[in-house]
Amino acid sequence: MFVYADNAATTKTSKTAIDAMLPFFDKIYGNPSSLHEVGQIAKEELEKARETVAKCFNAEAREIYFTSGGSEADNQAILTAVKMGERKNKKHIVSTKFEHHAVLHTLQKLEKQGIEVTYVDVNKNGVVKVEDIASAIREDTCLVTVMFANNEIGTIQPIKEIGAICKKRKVIFHTDAVQAAGHINIDVVDMNIDMLSISGHKFHGPKGVGALYARKGIFLTNLIEGGAQERGKRAGTENLPAIVGMAAALKEAVDNIDKHAKYVSALRDKLIRELSKIPHSVVNGDLVNRVPNNVNMCFEGIEGESLLLMLDMEGISASSGSACTSGSLDPSHVLLAIGLPHEVAHGSLRLSLSAENTEEEIDHIIKTVPEVVNYLRKMSPVWDELCKGELNHVI
Amino acid sequence: MLYSKKVMDHFKNPRNVGEIENADGIGEVGNAKCGDIMRIYIKVDNNIITDVKFMTFGCGSAIATSSMATEMIKGKSVDEALELSNKAVVEALDGLPTAKIHCSVLAEEAVRAAIKDYYDKNGIEYDKEKFKDCNCAHCHA
């Protein structure tokens, strides 16, 4: 049996998205910037897609800028806020310790250029405290950037509350909503979001396309100079097939959001309930404030990459925050940020589901994971020492 | 694929897994904080390594290099086993990704640690210079 349980990494492109995209390769292939009819038809479709995406977040079409993906949108949002802050001599950013690298690495680069960043701690449940964000905001803060839902442990952050504080304190608020869009309801007006990043392939759209929502009044800084596409804020001929595919996928996801959430969260809860029976295991991240499709657990005494390879051999595609899967020495900064010790964080497993997963697939995971964990523990000197009492159990 | 067929073979079907009761030498290297620990047990008879077993906590290549290293020293003399280099282990596995070379270093060091333990337990003289503690950045980061 093959089970794809890595939907936080990417999703299968939906039939709706593929069908929407196909005419844009050989029928509606015009350049939206061309004046002739073929180009103008393409332009019309581009604007329809913009309207569709805007509606999904209660935004206006002219507030949506198409990008190459979530990372580009994050980069552009942060650099925009810094540029706007410079004019008022504001050089401080508030963020959290467990942001996606598209945000963290951009912030680290800015720190080298003289911008000061406060990385607010998250609690052990993987949720940032609104008070902590509020108290980190200073007179010279130009941006608060907090992710909507964490990519590894799936925890949902108090975005509306943070948005309200930012509005009151007159600070630009950006959220990386890559893991949230299409999975949970987002209303940029109600939540006081100034900028928001999304990525097409996280909700069954195509890869290589995303969008940045920037509220009216936000003066975007270009990352790419060139033509006047995207209201002059993002040069380069629009990737129209991908944009149309993303818009179709997003609409489908948002139209079915409650139905899918109910179905997928039931599968998630079954997985969590059953896999928690494995001795010395722990579920990472808040169980309530959590996207419907995320399961993240650690198993003591084993290492994540070997766990993934074994699961792959049993037909299960999953992910881990172990150092070995990241190519660095340290395990996931997210798992460390919620206070897990290194040795435990190395043994993490992320299963991220979609509405395409079946009950049978979940049962296959429930049967396989304990077998693989047991097998790896049997050959683990760490587990041996834990069993003999030479090491103390942490979880 | 990230790993060669040989690596996957040794990962899927690791040779010499387990422990040896009353082993003549036990070597353990690495630490759980970095995500790799290897423990190697040897049984020595007339200066020949007659049996060898391993236990490893680590990634796919950590398990595969342990397995390969044990296979390469089994039946060899202690002196020959001491000559085992991480390079030879990597070659025998048809290569490892650059980020995983440290696993082969750990395997070499686990073998040396087991032999050092055997020397110490049996009062055998050896050149201390040749058995310096592991100093690679990986374990001491």
Coordinates of C-alpha atoms in Angstrom, one line a residue, chain A residues 301-303 305-307 309-310 313 323-325 327 329-331 342-343 346-347 375-382 384-385 388 390, chain B residues 1-3 8 11-12 14 17 19 28 32-35 37-39 41 54-61 63 99-100 137-138 141:
Chain A
G301 CA 15.8 6.4 21.4
I302 CA 15.6 6.5 17.6
E303 CA 16.6 8.8 14.9
E305 CA 16.0 9.8 9.1
S306 CA 16.2 6.0 9.6
L307 CA 12.6 6.0 10.7
L309 CA 13.6 5.4 5.2
M310 CA 12.0 2.4 6.9
M313 CA 10.1 1.0 2.4
A323 CA 19.3 16.9 11.6
C324 CA 20.1 14.3 9.0
T325 CA 17.1 15.3 6.9
G327 CA 21.7 18.5 6.1
L329 CA 24.0 19.2 12.6
D330 CA 21.1 20.5 14.6
P331 CA 17.6 19.1 14.6
H342 CA 18.3 17.6 21.0
E343 CA 18.3 13.9 21.5
H346 CA 16.3 13.9 16.4
G347 CA 13.6 11.2 16.6
Y375 CA 12.9 -2.5 15.2
L376 CA 15.0 0.7 15.4
R377 CA 14.9 0.7 19.1
K378 CA 16.2 -2.8 19.2
M379 CA 19.4 -1.8 17.5
S380 CA 19.7 1.6 19.3
P381 CA 22.4 1.9 22.0
V382 CA 20.5 4.9 23.4
D384 CA 19.5 0.1 25.4
E385 CA 20.9 2.5 28.0
K388 CA 19.0 -0.5 31.6
E390 CA 21.9 4.1 32.6
Chain B
M1 CA 18.1 8.4 -4.6
L2 CA 20.2 9.9 -1.8
Y3 CA 22.0 6.7 -1.1
M8 CA 20.4 0.8 1.1
F11 CA 20.5 -0.2 5.8
K12 CA 17.7 -2.6 4.9
P14 CA 22.2 -4.7 8.4
V17 CA 23.3 -6.3 14.6
E19 CA 25.4 -7.3 21.3
E28 CA 31.1 3.6 21.8
A32 CA 22.8 11.5 21.1
K33 CA 22.8 15.3 20.9
C34 CA 24.3 15.2 17.4
G35 CA 22.0 12.3 16.4
I37 CA 25.9 6.9 18.5
M38 CA 27.7 3.7 17.4
R39 CA 28.6 0.9 19.7
Y41 CA 31.4 -5.3 20.4
F54 CA 27.0 -3.4 16.5
M55 CA 24.2 -1.2 17.9
T56 CA 23.6 2.2 16.3
F57 CA 21.4 5.1 16.9
G58 CA 21.5 7.3 13.8
C59 CA 20.5 7.9 10.3
G60 CA 20.4 5.5 7.4
S61 CA 24.1 6.0 6.6
I63 CA 23.4 2.2 10.3
A99 CA 27.0 15.5 4.5
K100 CA 27.2 11.8 5.6
A137 CA 33.6 18.8 14.7
H138 CA 30.6 16.7 14.4
A141 CA 30.0 20.9 17.9

